[in-house]
Coordinates of C-alpha atoms and ligand atoms in Angstrom, one line a residue:
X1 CA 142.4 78.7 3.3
X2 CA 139.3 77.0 1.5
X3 CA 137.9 77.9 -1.7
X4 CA 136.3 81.3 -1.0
X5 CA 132.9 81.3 -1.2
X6 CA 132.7 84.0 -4.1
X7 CA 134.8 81.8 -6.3
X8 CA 132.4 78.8 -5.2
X9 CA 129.2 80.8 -5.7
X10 CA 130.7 82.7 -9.1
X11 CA 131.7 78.8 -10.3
X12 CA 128.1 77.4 -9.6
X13 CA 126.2 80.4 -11.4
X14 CA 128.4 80.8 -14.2
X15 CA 128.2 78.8 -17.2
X16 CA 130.4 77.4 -20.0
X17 CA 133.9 77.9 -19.8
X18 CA 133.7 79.8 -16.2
X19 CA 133.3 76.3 -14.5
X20 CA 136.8 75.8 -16.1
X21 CA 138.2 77.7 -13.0
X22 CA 136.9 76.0 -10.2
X23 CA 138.6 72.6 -11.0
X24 CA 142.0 74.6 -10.8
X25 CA 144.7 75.1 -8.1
X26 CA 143.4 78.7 -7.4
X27 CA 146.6 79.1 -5.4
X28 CA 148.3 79.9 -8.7
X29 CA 145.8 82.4 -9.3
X30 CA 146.5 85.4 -7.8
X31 CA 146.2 89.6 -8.7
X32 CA 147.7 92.1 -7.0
X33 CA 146.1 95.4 -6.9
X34 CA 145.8 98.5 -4.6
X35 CA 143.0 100.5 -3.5
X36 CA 143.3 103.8 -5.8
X37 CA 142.0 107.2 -4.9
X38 CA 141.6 109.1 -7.7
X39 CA 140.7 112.6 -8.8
X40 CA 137.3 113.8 -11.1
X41 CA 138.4 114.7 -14.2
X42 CA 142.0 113.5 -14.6
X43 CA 143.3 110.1 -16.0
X44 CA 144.9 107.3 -13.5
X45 CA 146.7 104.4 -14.0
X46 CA 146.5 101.7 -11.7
X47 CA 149.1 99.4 -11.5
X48 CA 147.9 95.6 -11.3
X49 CA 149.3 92.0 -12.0
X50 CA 148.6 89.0 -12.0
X51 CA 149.4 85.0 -11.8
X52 CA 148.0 82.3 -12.9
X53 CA 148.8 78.6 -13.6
X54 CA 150.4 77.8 -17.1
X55 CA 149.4 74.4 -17.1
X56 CA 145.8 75.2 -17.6
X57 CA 146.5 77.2 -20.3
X58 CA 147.9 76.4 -24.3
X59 CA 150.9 78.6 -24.5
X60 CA 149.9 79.1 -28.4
X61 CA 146.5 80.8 -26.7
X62 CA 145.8 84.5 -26.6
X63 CA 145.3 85.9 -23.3
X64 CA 142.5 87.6 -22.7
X65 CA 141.7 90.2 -19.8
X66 CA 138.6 91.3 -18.4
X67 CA 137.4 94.2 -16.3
X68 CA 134.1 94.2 -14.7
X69 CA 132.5 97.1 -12.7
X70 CA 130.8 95.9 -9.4
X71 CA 132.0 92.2 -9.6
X72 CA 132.1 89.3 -12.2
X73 CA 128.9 87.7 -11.5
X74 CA 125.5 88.5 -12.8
X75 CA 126.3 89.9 -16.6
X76 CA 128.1 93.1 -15.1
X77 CA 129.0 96.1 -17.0
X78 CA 132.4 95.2 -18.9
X79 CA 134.5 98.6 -19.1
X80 CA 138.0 97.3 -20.6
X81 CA 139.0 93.9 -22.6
X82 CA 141.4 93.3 -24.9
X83 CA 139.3 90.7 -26.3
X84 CA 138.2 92.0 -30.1
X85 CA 134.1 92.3 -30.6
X86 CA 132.9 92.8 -26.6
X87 CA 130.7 95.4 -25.9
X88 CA 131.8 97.6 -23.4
X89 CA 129.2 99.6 -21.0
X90 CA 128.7 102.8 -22.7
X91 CA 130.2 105.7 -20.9
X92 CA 133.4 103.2 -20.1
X93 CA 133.9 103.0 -23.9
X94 CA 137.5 105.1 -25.0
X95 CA 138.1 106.0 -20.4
X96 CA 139.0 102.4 -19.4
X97 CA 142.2 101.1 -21.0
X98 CA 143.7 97.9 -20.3
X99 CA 146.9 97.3 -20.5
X100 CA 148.9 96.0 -23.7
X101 CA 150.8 93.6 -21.8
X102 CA 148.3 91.4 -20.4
X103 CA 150.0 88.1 -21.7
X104 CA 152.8 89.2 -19.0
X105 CA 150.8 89.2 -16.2
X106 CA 150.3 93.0 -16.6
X107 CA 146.4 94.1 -15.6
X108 CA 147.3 97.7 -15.3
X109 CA 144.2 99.8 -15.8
X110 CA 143.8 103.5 -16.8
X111 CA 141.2 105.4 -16.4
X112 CA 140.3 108.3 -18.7
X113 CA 138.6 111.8 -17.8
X114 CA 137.4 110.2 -14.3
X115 CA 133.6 110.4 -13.4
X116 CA 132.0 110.4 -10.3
X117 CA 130.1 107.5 -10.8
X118 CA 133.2 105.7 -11.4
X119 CA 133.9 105.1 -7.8
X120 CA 133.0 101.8 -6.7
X121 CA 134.4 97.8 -6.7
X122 CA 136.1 96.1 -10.1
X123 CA 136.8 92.7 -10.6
X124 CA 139.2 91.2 -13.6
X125 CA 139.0 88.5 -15.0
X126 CA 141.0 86.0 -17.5
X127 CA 140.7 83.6 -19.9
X128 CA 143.1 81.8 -22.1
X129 CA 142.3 78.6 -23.2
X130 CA 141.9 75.5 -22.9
X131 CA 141.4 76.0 -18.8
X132 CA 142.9 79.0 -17.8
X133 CA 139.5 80.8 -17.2
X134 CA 139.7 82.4 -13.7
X135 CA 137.6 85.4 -12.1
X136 CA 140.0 87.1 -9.6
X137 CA 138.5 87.2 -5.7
X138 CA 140.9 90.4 -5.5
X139 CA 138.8 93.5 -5.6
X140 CA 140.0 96.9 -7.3
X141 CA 138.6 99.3 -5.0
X142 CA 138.3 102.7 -6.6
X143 CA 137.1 105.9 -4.9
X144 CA 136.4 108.7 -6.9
X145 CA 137.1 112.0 -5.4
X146 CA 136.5 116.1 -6.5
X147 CA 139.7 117.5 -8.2
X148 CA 142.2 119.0 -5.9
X149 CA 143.0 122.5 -5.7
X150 CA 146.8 123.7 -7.0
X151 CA 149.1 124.4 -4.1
X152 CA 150.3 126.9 -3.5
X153 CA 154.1 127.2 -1.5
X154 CA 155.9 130.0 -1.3
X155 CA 158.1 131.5 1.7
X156 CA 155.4 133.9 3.6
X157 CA 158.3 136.6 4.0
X158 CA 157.9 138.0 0.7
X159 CA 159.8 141.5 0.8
X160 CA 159.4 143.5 -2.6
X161 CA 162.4 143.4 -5.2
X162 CA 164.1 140.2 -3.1
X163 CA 163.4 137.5 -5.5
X164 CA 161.4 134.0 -4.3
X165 CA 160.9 130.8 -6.0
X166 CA 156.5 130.0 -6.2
X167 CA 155.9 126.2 -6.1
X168 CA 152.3 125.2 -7.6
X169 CA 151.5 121.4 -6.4
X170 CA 148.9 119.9 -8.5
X171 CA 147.8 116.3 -8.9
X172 CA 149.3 113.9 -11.3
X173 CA 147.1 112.4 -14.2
X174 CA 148.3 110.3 -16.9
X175 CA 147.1 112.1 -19.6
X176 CA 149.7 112.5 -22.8
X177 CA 149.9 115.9 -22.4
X178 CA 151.4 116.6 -19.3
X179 CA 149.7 119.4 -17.0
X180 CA 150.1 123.0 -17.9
X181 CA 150.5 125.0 -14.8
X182 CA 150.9 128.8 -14.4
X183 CA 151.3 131.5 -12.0
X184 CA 150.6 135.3 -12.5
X185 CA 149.8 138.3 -10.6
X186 CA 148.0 141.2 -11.8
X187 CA 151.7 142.6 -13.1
X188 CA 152.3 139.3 -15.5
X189 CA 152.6 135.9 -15.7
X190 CA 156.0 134.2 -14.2
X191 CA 158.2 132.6 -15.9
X192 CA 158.5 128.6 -15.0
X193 CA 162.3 127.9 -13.9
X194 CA 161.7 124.2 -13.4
X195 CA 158.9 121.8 -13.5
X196 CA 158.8 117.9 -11.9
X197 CA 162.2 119.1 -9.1
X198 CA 160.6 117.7 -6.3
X199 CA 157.4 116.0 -8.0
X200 CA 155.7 112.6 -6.7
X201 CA 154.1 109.8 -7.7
X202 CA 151.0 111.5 -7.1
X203 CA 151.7 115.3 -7.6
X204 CA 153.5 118.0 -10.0
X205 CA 155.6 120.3 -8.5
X206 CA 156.5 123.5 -11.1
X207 CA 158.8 126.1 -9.7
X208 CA 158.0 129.5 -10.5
X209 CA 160.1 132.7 -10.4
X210 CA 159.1 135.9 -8.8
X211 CA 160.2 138.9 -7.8
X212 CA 157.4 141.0 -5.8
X213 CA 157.1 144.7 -6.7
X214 CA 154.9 147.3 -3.8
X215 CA 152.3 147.1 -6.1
X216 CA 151.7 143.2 -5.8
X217 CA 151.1 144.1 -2.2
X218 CA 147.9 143.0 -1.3
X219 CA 147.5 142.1 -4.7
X220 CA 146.2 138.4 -5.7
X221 CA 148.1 135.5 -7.2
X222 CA 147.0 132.8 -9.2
X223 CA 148.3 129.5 -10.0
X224 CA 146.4 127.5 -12.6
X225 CA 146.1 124.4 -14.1
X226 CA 144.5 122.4 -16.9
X227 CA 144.8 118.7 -17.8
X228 CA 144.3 117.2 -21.0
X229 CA 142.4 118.5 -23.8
X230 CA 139.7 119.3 -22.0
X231 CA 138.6 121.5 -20.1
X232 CA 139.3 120.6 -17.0
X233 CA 140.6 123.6 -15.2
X234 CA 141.4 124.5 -11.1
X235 CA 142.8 127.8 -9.8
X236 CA 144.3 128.8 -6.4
X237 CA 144.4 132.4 -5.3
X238 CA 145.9 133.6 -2.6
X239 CA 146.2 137.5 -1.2
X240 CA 150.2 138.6 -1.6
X241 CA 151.2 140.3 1.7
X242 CA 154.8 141.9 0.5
X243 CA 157.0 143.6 3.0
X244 CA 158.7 147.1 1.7
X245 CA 160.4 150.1 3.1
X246 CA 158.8 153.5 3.9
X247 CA 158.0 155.4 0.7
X248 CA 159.0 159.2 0.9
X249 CA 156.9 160.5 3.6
X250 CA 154.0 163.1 2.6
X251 CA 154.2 166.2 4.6
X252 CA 151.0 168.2 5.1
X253 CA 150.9 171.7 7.3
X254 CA 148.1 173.6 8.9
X255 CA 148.2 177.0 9.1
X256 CA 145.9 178.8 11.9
X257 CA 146.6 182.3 12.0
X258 CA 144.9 184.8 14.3
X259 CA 141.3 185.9 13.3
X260 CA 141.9 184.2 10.0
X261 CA 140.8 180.8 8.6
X262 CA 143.6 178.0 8.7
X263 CA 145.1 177.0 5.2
X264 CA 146.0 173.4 4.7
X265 CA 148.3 172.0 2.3
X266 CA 149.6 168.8 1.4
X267 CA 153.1 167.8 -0.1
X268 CA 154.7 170.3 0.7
X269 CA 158.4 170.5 1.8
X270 CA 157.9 174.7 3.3
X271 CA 155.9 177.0 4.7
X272 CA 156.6 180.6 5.8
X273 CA 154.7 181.8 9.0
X274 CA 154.0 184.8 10.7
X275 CA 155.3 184.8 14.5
X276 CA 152.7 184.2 16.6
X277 CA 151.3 181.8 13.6
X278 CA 150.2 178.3 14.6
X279 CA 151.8 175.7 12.5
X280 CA 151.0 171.7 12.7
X281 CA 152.5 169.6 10.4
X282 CA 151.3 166.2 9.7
X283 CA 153.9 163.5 8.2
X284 CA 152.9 159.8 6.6
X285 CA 154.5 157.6 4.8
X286 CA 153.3 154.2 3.3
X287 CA 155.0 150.9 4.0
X288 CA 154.5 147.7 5.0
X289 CA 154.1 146.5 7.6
X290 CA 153.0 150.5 8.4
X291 CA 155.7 152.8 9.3
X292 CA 156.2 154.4 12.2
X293 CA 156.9 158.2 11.8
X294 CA 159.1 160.4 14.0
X295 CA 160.2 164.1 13.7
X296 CA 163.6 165.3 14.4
X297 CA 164.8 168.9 14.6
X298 CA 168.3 169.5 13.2
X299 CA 170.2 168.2 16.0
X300 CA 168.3 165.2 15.4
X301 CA 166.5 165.0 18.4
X302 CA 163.2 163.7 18.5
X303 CA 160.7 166.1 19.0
X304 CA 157.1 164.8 17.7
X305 CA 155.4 161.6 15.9
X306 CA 152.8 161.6 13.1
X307 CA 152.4 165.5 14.1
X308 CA 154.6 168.3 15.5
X309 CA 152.7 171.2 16.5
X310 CA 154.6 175.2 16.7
X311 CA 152.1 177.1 18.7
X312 CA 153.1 180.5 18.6
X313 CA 155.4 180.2 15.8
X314 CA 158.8 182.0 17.2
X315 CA 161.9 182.9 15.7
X316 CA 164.0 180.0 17.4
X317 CA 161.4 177.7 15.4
X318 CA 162.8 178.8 12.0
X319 CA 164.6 175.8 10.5
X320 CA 164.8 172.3 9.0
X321 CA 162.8 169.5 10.6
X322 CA 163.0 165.9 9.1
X323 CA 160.0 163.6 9.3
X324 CA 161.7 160.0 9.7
X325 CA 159.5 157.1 8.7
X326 CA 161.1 153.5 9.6
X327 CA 159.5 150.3 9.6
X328 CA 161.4 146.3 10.0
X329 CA 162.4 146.9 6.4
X330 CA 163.8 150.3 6.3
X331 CA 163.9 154.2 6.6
X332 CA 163.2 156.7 4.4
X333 CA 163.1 160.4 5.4
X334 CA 161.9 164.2 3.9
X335 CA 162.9 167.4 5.2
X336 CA 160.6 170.6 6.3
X337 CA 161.3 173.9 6.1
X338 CA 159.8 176.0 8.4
X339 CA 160.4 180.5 7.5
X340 CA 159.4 183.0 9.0
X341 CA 158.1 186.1 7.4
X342 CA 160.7 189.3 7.9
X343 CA 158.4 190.7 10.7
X344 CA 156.0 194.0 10.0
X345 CA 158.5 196.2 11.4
X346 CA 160.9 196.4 8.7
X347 CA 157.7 196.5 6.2
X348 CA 156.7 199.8 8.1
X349 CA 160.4 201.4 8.3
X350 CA 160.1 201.0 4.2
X351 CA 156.6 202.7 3.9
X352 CA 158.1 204.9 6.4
X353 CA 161.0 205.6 4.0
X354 CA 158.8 205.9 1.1
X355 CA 157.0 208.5 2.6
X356 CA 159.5 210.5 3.7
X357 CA 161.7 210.4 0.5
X358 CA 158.0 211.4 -1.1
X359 CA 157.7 214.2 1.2
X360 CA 160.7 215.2 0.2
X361 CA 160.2 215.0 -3.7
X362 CA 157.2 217.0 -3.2
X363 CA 159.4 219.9 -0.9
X364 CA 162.0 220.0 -3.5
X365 CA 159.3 220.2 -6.4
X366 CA 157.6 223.3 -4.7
X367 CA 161.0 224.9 -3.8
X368 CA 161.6 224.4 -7.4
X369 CA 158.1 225.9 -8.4
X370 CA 158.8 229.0 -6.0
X371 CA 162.3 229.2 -7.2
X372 CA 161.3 229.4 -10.9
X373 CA 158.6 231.6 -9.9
X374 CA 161.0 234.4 -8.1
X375 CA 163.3 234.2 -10.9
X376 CA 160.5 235.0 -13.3
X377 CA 159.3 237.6 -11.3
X378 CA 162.4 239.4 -10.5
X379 CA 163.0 239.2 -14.3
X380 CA 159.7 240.8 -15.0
X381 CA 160.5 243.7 -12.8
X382 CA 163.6 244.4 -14.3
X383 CA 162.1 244.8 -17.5
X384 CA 159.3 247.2 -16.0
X385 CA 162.2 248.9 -14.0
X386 CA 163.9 249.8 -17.3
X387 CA 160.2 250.7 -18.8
X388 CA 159.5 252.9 -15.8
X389 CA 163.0 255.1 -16.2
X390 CA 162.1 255.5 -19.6
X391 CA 158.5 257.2 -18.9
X392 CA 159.1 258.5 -15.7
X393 CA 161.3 259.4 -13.1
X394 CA 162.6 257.1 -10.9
X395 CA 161.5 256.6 -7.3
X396 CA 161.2 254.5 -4.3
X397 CA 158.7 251.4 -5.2
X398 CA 155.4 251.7 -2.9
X399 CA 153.5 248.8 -1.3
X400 CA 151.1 249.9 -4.0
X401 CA 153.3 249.7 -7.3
X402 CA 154.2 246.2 -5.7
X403 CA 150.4 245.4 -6.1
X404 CA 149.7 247.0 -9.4
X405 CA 153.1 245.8 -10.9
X406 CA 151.9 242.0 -9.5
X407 CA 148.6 243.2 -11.5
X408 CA 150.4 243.7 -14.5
X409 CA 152.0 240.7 -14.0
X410 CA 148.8 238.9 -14.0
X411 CA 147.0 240.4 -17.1
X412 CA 150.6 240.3 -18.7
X413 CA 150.8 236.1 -17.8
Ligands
LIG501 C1 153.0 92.6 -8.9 O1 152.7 93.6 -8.0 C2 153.2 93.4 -6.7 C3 152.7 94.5 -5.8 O2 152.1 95.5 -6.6 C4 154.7 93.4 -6.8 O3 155.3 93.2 -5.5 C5 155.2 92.4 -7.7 O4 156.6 92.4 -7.9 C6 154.5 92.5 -9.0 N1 154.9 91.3 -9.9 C7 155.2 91.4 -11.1 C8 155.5 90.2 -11.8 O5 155.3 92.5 -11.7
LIG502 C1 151.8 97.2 -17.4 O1 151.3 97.9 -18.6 C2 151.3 99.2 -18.5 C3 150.5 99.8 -19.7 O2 150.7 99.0 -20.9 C4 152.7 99.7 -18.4 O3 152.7 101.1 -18.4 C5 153.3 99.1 -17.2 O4 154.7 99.5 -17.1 C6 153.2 97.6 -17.2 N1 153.7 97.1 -15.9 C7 154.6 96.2 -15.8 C8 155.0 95.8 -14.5 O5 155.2 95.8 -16.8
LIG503 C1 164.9 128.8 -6.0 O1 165.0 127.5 -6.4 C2 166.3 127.2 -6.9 C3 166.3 125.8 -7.4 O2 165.2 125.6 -8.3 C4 167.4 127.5 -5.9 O3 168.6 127.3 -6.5 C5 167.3 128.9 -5.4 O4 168.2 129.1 -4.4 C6 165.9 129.2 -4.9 N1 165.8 130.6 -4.6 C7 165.2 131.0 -3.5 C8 165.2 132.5 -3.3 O5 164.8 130.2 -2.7
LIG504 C1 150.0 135.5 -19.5 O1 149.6 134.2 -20.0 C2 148.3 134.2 -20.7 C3 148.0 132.8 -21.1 O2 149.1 132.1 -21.3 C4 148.4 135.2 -21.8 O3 147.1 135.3 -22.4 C5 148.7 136.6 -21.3 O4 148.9 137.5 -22.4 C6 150.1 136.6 -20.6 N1 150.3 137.8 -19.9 C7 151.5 138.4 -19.9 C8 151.6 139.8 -19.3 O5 152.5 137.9 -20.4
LIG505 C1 141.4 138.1 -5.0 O1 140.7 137.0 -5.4 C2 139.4 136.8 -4.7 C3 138.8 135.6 -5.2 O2 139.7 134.5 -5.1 C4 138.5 138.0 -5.0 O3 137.4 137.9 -4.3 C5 139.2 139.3 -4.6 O4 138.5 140.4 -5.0 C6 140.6 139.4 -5.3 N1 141.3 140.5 -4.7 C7 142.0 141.4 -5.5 C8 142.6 142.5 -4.8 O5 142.0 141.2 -6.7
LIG506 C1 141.4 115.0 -27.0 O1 141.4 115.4 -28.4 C2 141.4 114.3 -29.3 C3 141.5 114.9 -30.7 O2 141.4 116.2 -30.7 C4 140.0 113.6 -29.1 O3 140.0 112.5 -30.0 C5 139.9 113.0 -27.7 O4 138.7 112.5 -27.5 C6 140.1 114.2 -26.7 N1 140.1 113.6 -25.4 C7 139.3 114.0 -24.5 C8 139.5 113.4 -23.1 O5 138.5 114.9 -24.6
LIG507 C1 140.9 188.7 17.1 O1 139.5 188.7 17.4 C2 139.3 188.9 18.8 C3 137.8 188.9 19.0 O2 137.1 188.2 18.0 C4 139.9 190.3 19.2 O3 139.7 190.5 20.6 C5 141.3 190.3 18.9 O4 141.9 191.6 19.1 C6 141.6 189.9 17.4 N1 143.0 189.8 17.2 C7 143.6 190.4 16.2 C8 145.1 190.1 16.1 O5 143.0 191.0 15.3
LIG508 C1 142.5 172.1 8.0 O1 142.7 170.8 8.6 C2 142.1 170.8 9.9 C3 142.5 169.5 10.5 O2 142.7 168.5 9.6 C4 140.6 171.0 9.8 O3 140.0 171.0 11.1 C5 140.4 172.4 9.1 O4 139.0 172.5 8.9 C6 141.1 172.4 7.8 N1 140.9 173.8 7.2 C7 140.6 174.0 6.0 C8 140.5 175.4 5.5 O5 140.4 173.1 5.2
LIG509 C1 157.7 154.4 16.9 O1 159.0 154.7 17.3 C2 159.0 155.3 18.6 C3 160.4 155.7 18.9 O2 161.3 154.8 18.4 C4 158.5 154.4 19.6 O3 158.5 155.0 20.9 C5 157.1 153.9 19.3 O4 156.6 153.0 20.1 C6 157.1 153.4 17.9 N1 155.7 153.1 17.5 C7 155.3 152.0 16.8 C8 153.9 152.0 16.4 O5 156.1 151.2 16.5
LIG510 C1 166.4 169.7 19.3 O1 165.6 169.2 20.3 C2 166.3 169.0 21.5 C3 165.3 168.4 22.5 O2 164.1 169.0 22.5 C4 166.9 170.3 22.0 O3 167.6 170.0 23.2 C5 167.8 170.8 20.9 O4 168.3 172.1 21.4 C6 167.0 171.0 19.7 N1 167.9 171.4 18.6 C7 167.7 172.5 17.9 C8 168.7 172.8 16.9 O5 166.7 173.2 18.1
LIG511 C1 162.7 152.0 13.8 O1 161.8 152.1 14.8 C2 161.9 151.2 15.9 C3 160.8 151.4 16.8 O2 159.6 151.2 16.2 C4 163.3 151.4 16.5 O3 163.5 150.4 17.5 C5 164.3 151.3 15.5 O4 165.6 151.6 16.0 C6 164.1 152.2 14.3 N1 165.1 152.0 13.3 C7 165.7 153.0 12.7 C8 166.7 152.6 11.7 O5 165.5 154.1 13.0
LIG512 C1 167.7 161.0 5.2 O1 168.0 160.2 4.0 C2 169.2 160.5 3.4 C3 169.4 159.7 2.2 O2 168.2 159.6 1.5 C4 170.3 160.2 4.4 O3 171.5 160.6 3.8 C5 170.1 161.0 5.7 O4 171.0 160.6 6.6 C6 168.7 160.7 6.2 N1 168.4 161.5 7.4 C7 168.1 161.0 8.5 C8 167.9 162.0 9.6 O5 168.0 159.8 8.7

């Protein structure tokens, strides 16, 4: 290859000691560098090196490295030198950092808090006197892209109470203080087991433990991370779908009776019907995914799903039924008691009991009244028997001395 026509063209329009370069063997000039993709926000180092030929340069001479943003000709903006007193292009001042080793070879560049105007073409240059004065033809190409979102990686069959491991993948950055990632759900944060297991060049993997409860179920989590001192901050949320069991099925009844309004309940685990009643009874249980519900009567057999309806409640119905819920992570079950009512006919018997026995009461109490009654009056005529003998003779009662004794009775009583 010829002398490249930047070198030629940068060699003609610069001045002083930039000429120095073109007289040299620009084979021994050489700087290796990749392209770097880099993230808003975060700091980067970019590895670089470089040769260049010793015999141009004093070994007693400092070394001195320049990077340039755009290219090296036409006064452009300087970002990073280790050469004291330059002025570097104002918002490049404390972000661009060259390396400290630039005497070895070592261009390594790191960029700061990256801006988006950031992206574009640098060029180095060196200088070290007498001749070793040399603008590199090998562009740093830098693109500048928006910060990544954390990562999220987690096994997708989360089941609740089986414990998983959360991985949050953000990007690398070269800033002293290392990432700070976290994971949380509404219930709390989670606790890091290991950070860097299976990290990269260009990413952070922490490993976070978790142990899903129901109630993360459709629930969101949140991974989180913020570089630096500043206040650069990304979030990743994603909706939890956790697998559990059926819960204990809710049982609700409905209660049509004839001529009569129906009565619904829910939660309850009995009823007690009337024959002829119409009973429906109405099981659910949550679970996910959602459970499928079966009723069984006590031989087990199924008999209904989400409902089993009694119409005409008989007395073969009386007994247990259990409402079965079951989904691909379990079962879970809740028994019904269906009673019947003792039917009206022994209600009636008892009135009829009661109202014979207070038949009876009142029959005995009059017997008693009538009893008492004779007794007084048989005593009363006695005692006008043996008042009679005394005035007058004795003789056969009458009808009439019935009537007139009775009388005495009465004004006597
Ligand atoms: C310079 O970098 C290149 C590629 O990046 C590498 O292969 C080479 O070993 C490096 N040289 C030195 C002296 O570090
Ligand atoms: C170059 O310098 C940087 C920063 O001073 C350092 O981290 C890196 O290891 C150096 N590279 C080599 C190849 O020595
Ligand atoms: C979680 O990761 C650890 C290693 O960090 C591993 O030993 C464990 O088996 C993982 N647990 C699950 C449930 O994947
Ligand atoms: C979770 O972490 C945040 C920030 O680190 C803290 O403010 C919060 O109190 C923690 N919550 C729980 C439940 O530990
Ligand atoms: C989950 O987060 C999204 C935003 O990322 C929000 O819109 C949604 O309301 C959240 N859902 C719950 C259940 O918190
Ligand atoms: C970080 O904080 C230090 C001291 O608090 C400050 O000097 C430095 O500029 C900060 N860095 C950034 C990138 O904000
Ligand atoms: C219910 O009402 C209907 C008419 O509305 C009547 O024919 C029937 O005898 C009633 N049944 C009972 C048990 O009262
Ligand atoms: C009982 O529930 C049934 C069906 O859900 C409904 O049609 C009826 O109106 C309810 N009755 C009462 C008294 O709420
Ligand atoms: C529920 O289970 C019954 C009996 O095993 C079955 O016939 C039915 O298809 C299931 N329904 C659903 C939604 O899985
Ligand atoms: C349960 O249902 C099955 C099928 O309907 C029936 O054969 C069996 O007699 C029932 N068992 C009882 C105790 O009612
Ligand atoms: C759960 O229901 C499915 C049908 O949906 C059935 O195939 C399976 O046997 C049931 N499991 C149990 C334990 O009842
Ligand atoms: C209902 O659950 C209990 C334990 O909770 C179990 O012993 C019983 O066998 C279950 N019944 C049915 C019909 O699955």
């Amino acid at each position: 290859m010829g002398y490249p026509l930047e070198i030629l063209v940068f060699g003609l329009l610069s001045t002083g000691p930039l000429w120095a370069g073109v007289q040299c063997d620009i084979n021994l000039y050489k700087l290796y560098v990749q392209p770097a993709t880099v993230q808003e926000g975060l700091c980067v180092f970019i590895p670089c090196n470089f040769t260049y030929d010793p015999n141009d340069a004093s070994s007693t001479a400092t070394l001195y490295g320049y990077w340039f943003k755009g290219g090296c000709f036409n006064s452009p903006p300087l970002v990073a030198t280790n050469k004291p007193g330059e002025t570097i292009a104002e918002n490049a001042q404390n972000r661009f950092i060259l390396s400290e080793e630039v005497e070895q070879g070592n261009c390594s560049l790191v960029i700061n808090d990256v801006q988006n105007n950031d992206d574009g073409d640098y060029c180095f240059r060196m200088e070290k006197e007498p001749k070793a004065k040399w603008s590199f033809k090998e562009i740093l190409k830098v693109t500048v892209k928006e910060l990544e979102d954390p990562v999220i990686h987690f096994s997708r069959n989360l089941q609740a109470n089986h414990h998983v491991n959360i991985t949050c993948i953000v990007p690398r950055s070269c800033y002293l203080k290392p990432p700070r990632i976290s994971c949380k759900t509404m219930a709390g944060n989670f606790t890091l087991r290991a950070s860097e297991e299976q990290s990269s060049d260009s990413h952070v993997h922490s490993v976070f433990d978790f142990t899903p409860s129901v109630a993360d179920n459709k629930q969101n989590l949140t991974c989180a991370v913020t570089y630096g001192n500043t206040s650069i901050y990304k979030e990743t949320t994603v909706l939890l779908n956790v697998k559990y069991p059926p819960q204990t099925p809710v049982i609700s009844s409905e209660l049509r009776r004839p001529n009569k309004s129906s009565e619904n309940e829910t939660d309850v685990s009995q009823i007690i019907v009337e024959k002829g009643d119409t009973v429906i009874l109405y099981c659910k249980a949550v679970g996910n995914p959602s459970a499928n519900v079966t009723w069984l009567n006590r031989t087990n057999n199924i008999i209904g799903d989400n409902e089993l309806v009694f119409s005409k409640v008989t007395a073969q119905d009386e007994g247990d039924y259990t409402c079965l819920a079951n989904n691909s992570e379990g079962t879970n079950n809740k028994t019904f008691r269906l009673l019947l009512k003792s039917s009206d006919k022994p209600t009636s018997a008892l009135f009829a009991v009661m109202g014979a026995l207070s038949v009876i009461v009142v029959v005995i109490l009059i017997i008693a009244v009538i009893l008492i009654f004779k007794k007084y009056q048989r005593k009363s005529m006695i005692d006008m028997e043996s008042h009679k003998t005394l005035q007058t003779p004795r003789s056969d009662s009458s009808p009439n001395d019935q009537i007139s004794q009775q009388m005495v009775l009465c004004t006597s009583g």
